[in-house]
PDB file of C-alpha atoms in Angstrom:
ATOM      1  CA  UNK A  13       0.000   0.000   0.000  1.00 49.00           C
ATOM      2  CA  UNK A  14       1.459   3.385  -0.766  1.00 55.00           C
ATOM      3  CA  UNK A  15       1.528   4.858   2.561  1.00 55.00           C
ATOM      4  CA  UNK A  16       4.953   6.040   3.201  1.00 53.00           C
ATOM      5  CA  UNK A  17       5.750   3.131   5.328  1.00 58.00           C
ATOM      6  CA  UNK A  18       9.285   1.291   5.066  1.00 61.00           C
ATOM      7  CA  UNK A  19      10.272  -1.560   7.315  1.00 68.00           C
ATOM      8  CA  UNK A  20      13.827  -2.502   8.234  1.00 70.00           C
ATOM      9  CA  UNK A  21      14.432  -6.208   8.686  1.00 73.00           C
ATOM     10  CA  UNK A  22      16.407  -7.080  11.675  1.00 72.00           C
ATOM     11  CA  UNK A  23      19.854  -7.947  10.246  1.00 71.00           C
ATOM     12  CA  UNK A  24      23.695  -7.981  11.863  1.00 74.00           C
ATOM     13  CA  UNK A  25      24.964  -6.691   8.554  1.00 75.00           C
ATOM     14  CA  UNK A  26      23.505  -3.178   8.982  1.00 73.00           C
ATOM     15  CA  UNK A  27      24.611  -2.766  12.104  1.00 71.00           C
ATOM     16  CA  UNK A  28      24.662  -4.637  15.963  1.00 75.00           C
ATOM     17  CA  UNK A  29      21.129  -6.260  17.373  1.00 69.00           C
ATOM     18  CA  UNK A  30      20.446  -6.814  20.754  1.00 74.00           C
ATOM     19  CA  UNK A  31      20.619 -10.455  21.590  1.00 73.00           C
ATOM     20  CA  UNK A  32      17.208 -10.653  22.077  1.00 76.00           C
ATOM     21  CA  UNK A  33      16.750 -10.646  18.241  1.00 69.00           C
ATOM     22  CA  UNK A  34      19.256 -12.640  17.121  1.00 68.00           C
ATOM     23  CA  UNK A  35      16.958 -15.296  16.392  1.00 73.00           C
ATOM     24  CA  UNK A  36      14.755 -13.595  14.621  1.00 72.00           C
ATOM     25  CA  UNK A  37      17.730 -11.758  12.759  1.00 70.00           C
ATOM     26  CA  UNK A  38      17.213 -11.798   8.753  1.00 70.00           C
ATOM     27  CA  UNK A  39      20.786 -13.102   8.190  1.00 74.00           C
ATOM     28  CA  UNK A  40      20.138 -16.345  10.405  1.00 74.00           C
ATOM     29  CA  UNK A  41      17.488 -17.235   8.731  1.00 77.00           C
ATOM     30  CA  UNK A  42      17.631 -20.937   6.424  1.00 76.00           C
ATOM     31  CA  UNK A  43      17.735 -19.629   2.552  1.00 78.00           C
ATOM     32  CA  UNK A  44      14.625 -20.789   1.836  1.00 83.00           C
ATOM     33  CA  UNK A  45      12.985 -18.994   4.246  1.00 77.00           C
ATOM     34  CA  UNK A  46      14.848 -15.727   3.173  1.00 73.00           C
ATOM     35  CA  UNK A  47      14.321 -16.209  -0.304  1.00 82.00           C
ATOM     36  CA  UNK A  48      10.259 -16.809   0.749  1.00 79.00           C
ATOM     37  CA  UNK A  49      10.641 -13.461   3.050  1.00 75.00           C
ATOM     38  CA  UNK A  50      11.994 -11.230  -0.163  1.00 75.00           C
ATOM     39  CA  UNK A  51       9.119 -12.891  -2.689  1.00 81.00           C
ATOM     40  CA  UNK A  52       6.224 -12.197   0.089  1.00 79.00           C
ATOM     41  CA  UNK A  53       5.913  -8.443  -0.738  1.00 77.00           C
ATOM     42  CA  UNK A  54       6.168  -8.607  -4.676  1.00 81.00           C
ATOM     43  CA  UNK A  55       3.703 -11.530  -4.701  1.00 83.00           C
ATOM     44  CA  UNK A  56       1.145  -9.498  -2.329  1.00 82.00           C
ATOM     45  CA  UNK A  57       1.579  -6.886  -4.544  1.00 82.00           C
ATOM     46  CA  UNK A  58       0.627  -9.011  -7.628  1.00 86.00           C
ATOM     47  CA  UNK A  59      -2.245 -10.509  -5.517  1.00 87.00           C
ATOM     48  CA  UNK A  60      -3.848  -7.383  -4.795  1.00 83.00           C
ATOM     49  CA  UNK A  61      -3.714  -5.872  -8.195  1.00 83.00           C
ATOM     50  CA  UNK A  62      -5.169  -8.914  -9.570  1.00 81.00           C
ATOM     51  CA  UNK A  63      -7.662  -8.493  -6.832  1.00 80.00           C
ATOM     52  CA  UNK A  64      -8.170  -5.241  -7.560  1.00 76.00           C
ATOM     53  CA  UNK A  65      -9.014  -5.538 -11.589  1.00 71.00           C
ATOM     54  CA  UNK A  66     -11.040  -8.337 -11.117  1.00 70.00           C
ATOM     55  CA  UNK A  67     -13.000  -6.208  -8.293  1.00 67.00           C
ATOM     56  CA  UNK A  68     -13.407  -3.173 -10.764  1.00 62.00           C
ATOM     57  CA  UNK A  69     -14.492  -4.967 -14.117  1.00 57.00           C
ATOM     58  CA  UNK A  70     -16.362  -8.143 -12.530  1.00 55.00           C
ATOM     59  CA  UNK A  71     -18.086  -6.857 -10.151  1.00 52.00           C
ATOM     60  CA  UNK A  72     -18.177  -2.951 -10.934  1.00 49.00           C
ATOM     61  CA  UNK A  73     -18.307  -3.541 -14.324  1.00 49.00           C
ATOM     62  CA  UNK A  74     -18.324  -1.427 -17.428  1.00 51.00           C
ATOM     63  CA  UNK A  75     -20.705   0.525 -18.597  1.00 57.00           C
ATOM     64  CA  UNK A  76     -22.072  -0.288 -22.462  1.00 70.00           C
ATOM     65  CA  UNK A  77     -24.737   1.300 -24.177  1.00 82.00           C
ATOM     66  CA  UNK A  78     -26.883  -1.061 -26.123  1.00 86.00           C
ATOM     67  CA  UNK A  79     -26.758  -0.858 -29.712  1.00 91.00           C
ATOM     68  CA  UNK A  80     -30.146   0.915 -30.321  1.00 90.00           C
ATOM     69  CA  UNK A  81     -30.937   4.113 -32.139  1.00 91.00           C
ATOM     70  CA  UNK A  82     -32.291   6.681 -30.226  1.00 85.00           C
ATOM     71  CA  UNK A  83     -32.084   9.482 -32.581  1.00 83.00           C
ATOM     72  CA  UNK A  84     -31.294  10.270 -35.973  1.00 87.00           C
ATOM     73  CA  UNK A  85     -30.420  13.441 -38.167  1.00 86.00           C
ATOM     74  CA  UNK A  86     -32.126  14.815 -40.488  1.00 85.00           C
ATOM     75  CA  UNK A  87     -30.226  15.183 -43.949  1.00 89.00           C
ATOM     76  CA  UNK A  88     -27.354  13.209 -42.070  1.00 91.00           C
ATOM     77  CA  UNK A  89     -25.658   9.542 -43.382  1.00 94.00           C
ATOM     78  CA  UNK A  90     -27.659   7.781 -41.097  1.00 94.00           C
ATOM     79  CA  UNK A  91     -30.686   9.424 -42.463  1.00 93.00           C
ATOM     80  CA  UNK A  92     -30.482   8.592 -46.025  1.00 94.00           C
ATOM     81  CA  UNK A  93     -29.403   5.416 -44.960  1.00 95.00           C
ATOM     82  CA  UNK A  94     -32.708   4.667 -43.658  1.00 95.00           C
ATOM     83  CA  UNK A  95     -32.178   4.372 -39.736  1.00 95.00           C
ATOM     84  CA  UNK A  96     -34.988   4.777 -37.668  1.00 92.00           C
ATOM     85  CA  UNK A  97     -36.083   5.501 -34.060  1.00 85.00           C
ATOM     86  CA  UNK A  98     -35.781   2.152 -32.403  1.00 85.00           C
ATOM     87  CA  UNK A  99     -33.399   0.218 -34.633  1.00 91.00           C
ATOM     88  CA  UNK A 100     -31.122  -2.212 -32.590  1.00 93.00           C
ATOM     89  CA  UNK A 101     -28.354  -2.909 -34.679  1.00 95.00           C
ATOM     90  CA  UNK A 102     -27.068  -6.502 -35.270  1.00 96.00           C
ATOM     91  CA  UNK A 103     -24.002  -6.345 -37.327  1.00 96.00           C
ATOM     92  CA  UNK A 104     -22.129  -4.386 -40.030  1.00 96.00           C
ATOM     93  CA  UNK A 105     -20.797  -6.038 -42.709  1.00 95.00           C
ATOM     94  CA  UNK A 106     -21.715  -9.072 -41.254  1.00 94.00           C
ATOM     95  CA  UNK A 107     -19.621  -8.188 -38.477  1.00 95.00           C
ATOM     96  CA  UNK A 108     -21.668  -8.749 -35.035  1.00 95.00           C
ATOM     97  CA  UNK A 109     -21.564  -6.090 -32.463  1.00 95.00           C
ATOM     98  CA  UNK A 110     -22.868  -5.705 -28.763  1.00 90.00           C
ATOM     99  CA  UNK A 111     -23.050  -2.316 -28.007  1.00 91.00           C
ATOM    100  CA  UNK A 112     -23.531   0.913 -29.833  1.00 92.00           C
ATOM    101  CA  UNK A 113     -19.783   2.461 -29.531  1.00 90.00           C
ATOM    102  CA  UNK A 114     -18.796  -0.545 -31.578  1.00 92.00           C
ATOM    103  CA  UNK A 115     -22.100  -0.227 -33.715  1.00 94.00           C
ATOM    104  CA  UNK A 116     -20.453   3.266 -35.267  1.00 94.00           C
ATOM    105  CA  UNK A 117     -16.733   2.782 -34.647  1.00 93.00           C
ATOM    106  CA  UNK A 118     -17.526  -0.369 -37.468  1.00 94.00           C
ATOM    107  CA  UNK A 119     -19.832   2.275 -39.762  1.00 95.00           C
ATOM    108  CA  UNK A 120     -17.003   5.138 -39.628  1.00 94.00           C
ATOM    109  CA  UNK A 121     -14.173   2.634 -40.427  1.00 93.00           C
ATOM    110  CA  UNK A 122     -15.681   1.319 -43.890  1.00 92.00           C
ATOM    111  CA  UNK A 123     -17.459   4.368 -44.947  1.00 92.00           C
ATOM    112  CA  UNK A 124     -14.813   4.870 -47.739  1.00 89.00           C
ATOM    113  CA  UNK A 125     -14.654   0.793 -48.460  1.00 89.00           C
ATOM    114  CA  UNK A 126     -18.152   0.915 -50.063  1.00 89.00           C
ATOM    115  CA  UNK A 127     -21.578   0.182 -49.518  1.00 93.00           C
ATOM    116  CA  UNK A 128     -21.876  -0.675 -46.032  1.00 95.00           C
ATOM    117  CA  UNK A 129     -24.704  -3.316 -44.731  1.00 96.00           C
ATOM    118  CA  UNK A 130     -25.900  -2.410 -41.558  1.00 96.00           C
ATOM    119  CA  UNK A 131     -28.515  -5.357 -40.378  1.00 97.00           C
ATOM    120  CA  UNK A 132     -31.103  -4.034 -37.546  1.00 95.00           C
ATOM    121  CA  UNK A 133     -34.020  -4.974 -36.166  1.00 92.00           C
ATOM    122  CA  UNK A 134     -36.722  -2.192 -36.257  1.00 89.00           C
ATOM    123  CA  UNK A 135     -38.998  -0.694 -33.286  1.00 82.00           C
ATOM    124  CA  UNK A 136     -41.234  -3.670 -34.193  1.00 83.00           C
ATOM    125  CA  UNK A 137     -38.429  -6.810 -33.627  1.00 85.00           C
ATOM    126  CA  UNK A 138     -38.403  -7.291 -37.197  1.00 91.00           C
ATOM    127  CA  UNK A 139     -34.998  -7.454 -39.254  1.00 94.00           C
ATOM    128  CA  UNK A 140     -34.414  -4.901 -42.015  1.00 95.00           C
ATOM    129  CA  UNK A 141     -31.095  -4.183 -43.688  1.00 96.00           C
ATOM    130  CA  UNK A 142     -29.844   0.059 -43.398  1.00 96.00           C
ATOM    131  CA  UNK A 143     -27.491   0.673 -46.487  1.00 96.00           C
ATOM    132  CA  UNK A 144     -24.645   3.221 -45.753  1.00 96.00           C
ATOM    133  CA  UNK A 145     -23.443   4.968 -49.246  1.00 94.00           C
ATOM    134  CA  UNK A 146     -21.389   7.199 -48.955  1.00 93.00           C
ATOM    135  CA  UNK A 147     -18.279   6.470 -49.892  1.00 92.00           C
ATOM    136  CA  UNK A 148     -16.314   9.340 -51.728  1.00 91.00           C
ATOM    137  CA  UNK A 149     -19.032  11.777 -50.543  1.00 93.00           C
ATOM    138  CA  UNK A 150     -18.131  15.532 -49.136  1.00 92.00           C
ATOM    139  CA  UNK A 151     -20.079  13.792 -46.134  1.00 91.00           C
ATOM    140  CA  UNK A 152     -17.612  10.610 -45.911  1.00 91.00           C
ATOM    141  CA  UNK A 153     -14.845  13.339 -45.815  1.00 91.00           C
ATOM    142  CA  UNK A 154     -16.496  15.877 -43.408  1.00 90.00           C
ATOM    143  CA  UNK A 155     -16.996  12.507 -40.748  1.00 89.00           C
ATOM    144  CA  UNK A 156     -13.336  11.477 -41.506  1.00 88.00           C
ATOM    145  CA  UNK A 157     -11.908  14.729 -40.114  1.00 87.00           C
ATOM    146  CA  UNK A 158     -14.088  14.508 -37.201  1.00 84.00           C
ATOM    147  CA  UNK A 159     -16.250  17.960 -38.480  1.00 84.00           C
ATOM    148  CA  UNK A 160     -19.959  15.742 -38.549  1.00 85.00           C
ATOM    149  CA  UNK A 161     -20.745  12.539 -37.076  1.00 86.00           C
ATOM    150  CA  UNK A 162     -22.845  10.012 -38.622  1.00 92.00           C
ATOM    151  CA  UNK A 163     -26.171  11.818 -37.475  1.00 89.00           C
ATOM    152  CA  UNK A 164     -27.412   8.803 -35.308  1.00 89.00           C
ATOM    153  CA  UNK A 165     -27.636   8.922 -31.199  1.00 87.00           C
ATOM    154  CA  UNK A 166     -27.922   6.374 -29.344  1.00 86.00           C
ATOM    155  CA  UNK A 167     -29.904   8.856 -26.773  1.00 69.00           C
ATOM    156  CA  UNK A 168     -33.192   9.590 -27.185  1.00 65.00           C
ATOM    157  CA  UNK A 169     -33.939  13.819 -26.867  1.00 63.00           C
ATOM    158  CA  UNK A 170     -36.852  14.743 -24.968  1.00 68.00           C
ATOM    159  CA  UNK A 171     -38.608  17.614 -25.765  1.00 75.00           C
ATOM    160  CA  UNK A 172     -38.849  19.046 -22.419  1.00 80.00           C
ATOM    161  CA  UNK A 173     -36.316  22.078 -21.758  1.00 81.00           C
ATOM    162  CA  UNK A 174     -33.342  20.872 -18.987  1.00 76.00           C
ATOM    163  CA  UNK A 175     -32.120  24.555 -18.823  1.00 80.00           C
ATOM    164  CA  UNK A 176     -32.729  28.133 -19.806  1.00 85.00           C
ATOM    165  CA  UNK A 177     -30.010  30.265 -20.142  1.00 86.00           C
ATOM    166  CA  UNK A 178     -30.418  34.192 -19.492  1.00 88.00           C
ATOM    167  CA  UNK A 179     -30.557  36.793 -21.601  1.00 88.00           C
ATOM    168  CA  UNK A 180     -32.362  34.480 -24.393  1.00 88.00           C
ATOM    169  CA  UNK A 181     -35.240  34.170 -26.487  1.00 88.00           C
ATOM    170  CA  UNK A 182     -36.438  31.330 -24.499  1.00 88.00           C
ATOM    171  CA  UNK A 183     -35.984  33.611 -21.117  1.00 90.00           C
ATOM    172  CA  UNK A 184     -37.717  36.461 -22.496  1.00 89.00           C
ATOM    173  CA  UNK A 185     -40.705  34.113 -23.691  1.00 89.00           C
ATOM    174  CA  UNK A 186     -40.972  33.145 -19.614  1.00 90.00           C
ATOM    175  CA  UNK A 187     -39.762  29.559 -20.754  1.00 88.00           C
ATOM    176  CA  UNK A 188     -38.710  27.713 -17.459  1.00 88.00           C
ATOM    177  CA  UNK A 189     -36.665  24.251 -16.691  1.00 86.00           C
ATOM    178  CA  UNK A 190     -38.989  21.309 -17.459  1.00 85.00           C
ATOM    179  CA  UNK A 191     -41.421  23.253 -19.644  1.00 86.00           C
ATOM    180  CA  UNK A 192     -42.354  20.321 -22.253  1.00 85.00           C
ATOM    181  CA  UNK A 193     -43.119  21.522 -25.611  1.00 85.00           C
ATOM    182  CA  UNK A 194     -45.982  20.335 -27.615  1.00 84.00           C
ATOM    183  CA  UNK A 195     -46.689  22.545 -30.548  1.00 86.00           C
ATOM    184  CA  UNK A 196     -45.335  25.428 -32.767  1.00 87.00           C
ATOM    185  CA  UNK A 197     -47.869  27.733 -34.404  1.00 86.00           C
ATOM    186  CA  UNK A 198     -50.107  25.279 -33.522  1.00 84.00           C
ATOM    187  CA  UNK A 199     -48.292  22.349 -35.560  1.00 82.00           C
ATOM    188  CA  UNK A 200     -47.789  19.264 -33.142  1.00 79.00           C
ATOM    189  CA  UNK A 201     -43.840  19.063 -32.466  1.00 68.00           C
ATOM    190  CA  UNK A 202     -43.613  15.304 -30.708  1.00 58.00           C
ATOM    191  CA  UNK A 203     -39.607  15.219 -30.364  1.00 64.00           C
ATOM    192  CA  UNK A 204     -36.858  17.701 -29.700  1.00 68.00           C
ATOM    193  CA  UNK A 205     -35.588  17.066 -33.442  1.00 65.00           C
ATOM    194  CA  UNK A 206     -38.824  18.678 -34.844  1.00 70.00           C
ATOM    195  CA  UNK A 207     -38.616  21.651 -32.495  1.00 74.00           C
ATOM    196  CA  UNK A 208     -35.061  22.225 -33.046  1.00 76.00           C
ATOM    197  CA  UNK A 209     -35.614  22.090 -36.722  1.00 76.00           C
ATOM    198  CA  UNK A 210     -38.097  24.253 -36.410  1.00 81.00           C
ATOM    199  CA  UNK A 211     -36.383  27.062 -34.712  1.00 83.00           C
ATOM    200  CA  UNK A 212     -33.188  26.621 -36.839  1.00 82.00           C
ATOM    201  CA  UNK A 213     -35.381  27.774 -39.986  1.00 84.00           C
ATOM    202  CA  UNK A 214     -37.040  30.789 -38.552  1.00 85.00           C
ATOM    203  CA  UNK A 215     -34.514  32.986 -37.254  1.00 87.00           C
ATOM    204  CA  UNK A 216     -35.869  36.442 -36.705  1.00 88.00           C
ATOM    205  CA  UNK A 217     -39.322  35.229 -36.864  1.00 88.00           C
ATOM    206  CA  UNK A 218     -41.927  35.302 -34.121  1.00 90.00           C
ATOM    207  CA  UNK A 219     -43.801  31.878 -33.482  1.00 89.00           C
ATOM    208  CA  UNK A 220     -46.081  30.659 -31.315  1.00 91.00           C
ATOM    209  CA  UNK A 221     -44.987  27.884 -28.701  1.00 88.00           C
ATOM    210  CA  UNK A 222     -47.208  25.930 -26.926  1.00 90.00           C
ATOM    211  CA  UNK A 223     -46.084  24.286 -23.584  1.00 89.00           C
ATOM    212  CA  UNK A 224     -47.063  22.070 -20.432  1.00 89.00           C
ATOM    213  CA  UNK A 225     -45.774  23.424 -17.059  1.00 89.00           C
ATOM    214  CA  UNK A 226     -47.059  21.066 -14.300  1.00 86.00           C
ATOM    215  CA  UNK A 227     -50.094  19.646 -16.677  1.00 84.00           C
ATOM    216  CA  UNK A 228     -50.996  22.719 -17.625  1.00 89.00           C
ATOM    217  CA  UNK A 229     -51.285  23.942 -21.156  1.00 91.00           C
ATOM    218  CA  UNK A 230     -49.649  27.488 -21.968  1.00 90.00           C
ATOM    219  CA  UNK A 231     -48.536  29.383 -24.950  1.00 90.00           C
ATOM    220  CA  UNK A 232     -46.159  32.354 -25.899  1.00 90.00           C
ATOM    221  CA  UNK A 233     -44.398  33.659 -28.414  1.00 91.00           C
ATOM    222  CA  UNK A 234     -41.112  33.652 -28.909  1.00 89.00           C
ATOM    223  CA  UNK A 235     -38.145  35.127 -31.454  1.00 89.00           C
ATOM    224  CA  UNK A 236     -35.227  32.530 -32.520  1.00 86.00           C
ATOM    225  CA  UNK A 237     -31.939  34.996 -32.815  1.00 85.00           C
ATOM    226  CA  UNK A 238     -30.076  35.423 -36.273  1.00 84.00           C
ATOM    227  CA  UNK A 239     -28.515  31.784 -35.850  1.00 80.00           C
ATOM    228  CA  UNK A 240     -31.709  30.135 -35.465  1.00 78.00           C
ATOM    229  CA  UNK A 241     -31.008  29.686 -31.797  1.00 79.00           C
ATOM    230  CA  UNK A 242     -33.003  30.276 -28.604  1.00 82.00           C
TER     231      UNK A 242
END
C-alpha cells in the first residue's frame, strides 16, 4: 500500500542487534525462508492488483450502451441510410456487435470501403437491412476529419427544456426548466428534433410555442436569434 511506510528487517549486517533478536535476525534465517521473506511483498503486490481488476471490471463492471438508435439526423448519413427511431443494430458487414460504440466505430471505419450493410431490427423486432453509401461523398470526408458525425444517437432527446439560459429568447418568452413543448404555431412538435428544426429555420421570426408546465397547457411567443437559436 502506498503509505509512506518502510520496514527494516532485523539484520547484523547493517549494524549490531540486541541479543534478544538474534533469532529472529534476517541473516540467520535458512535460505529458503529468506528467499520466501523477499518474494512475500512482490507476490502481495501481484495478488492485490489482480484483486483489484477483477473487483473493478467483474463486479463494478463497465458501462455499455446497447446498440439501439435513439435518434437520428435529419439530412445526415444515417438518415439517407434509412435508420430509424428504435433500430437495434445486429451487425455491419456481417460483423456482429454488442453495443452501440462498436455499432459506429464499425460504420465510420468502412465508410470509404463501399456500400456498407448495416442489419437491424426495427422498433417492431423485425430485421431490415440500413445501407450506408457514402463512400467518396463531401459527407464521408467531413466525418473522416471529425467535423460531422454520422447523425445517429444512441440517446433519445426529450422535448422538455433541462435549462434556460439568461438573456435568451427562451428567457424572455418566460420559458422555465422542465417546460415540455408540444406545438409550434399550432403544428404538433412530438420530439426535440422537430422543435429544433423548427427554430433553426425561422430565425428572426416570431412563433407561437405551446407548452405544459405542471399539466398545464400554456402558450407564448417567442423570437429565434439570427442563428436560429433560442
Amino acid at each position: 500500500f502506498p503509505i509512506g511506510g518502510y520496514v527494516k528487517m532485523v539484520d547484523t549486517r547493517e549494524g549490531e542487534v540486541a541479543p534478544e533478536d538474534l533469532p529472529v535476525a534476517f541473516d540467520k534465517q535458512h535460505p529458503l525462508k529468506r528467499i520466501a521473506v523477499v518474494l512475500a511483498g512482490p507476490f502481495t503486490n501481484l495478488i492485490l492488483a489482480v484483486l483489484l481488476y477483477w473487483f473493478s471490471f467483474g463486479v463494478g463492471g463497465i458501462t455499455q450502451i446497447r446498440p439501439y438508435v435513439g435518434t437520428v439526423e435529419k439530412g445526415s448519413i444515417a438518415a439517407q441510410a434509412g435508420f430509424q427511431q428504435g433500430d437495434k443494430i445486429i451487425s455491419v458487414n456481417g460483423k456482429p456487435v454488442n453495443n452501440f460504440s462498436d455499432a459506429y466505430t464499425e460504420i465510420v471505419l468502412d465508410l470509404e470501403t463501399g456500400k456498407i450493410n448495416v442489419q437491424v431490427e426495427n422498433a417492431q423486432g423485425q430485421p431490415e437491412n440500413r445501407i450506408v453509401d457514402a463512400a467518396g461523398t463531401q459527407q464521408a470526408t467531413d466525418v473522416a476529419k471529425r467535423k460531422i458525425g454520422l447523425g445517429i444517437s444512441p440517446v433519445k432527446v426529450s422535448n422538455t427544456i433541462g435549462e434556460v439560459r439568461p438573456n435568451t429568447p427562451a428567457q424572455r418568452a418566460g420559458l422555465q426548466k422542465g417546460d415540455q413543448i408540444i406545438a409550434i404555431n399550432n403544428q404538433a412538435m412530438p420530439t426535440w428534433e422537430a422543435w429544433s428544426q423548427i427554430i433553426r429555420e425561422n430565425p428572426n421570426r416570431s412563433l407561437k410555442i405551446q407548452y405544459l408546465r405542471q399539466g398545464k397547457e400554456y402558450d407564448t411567443q417567442i423570437t429565434p436569434s439570427a442563428e436560429g437559436r433560442i
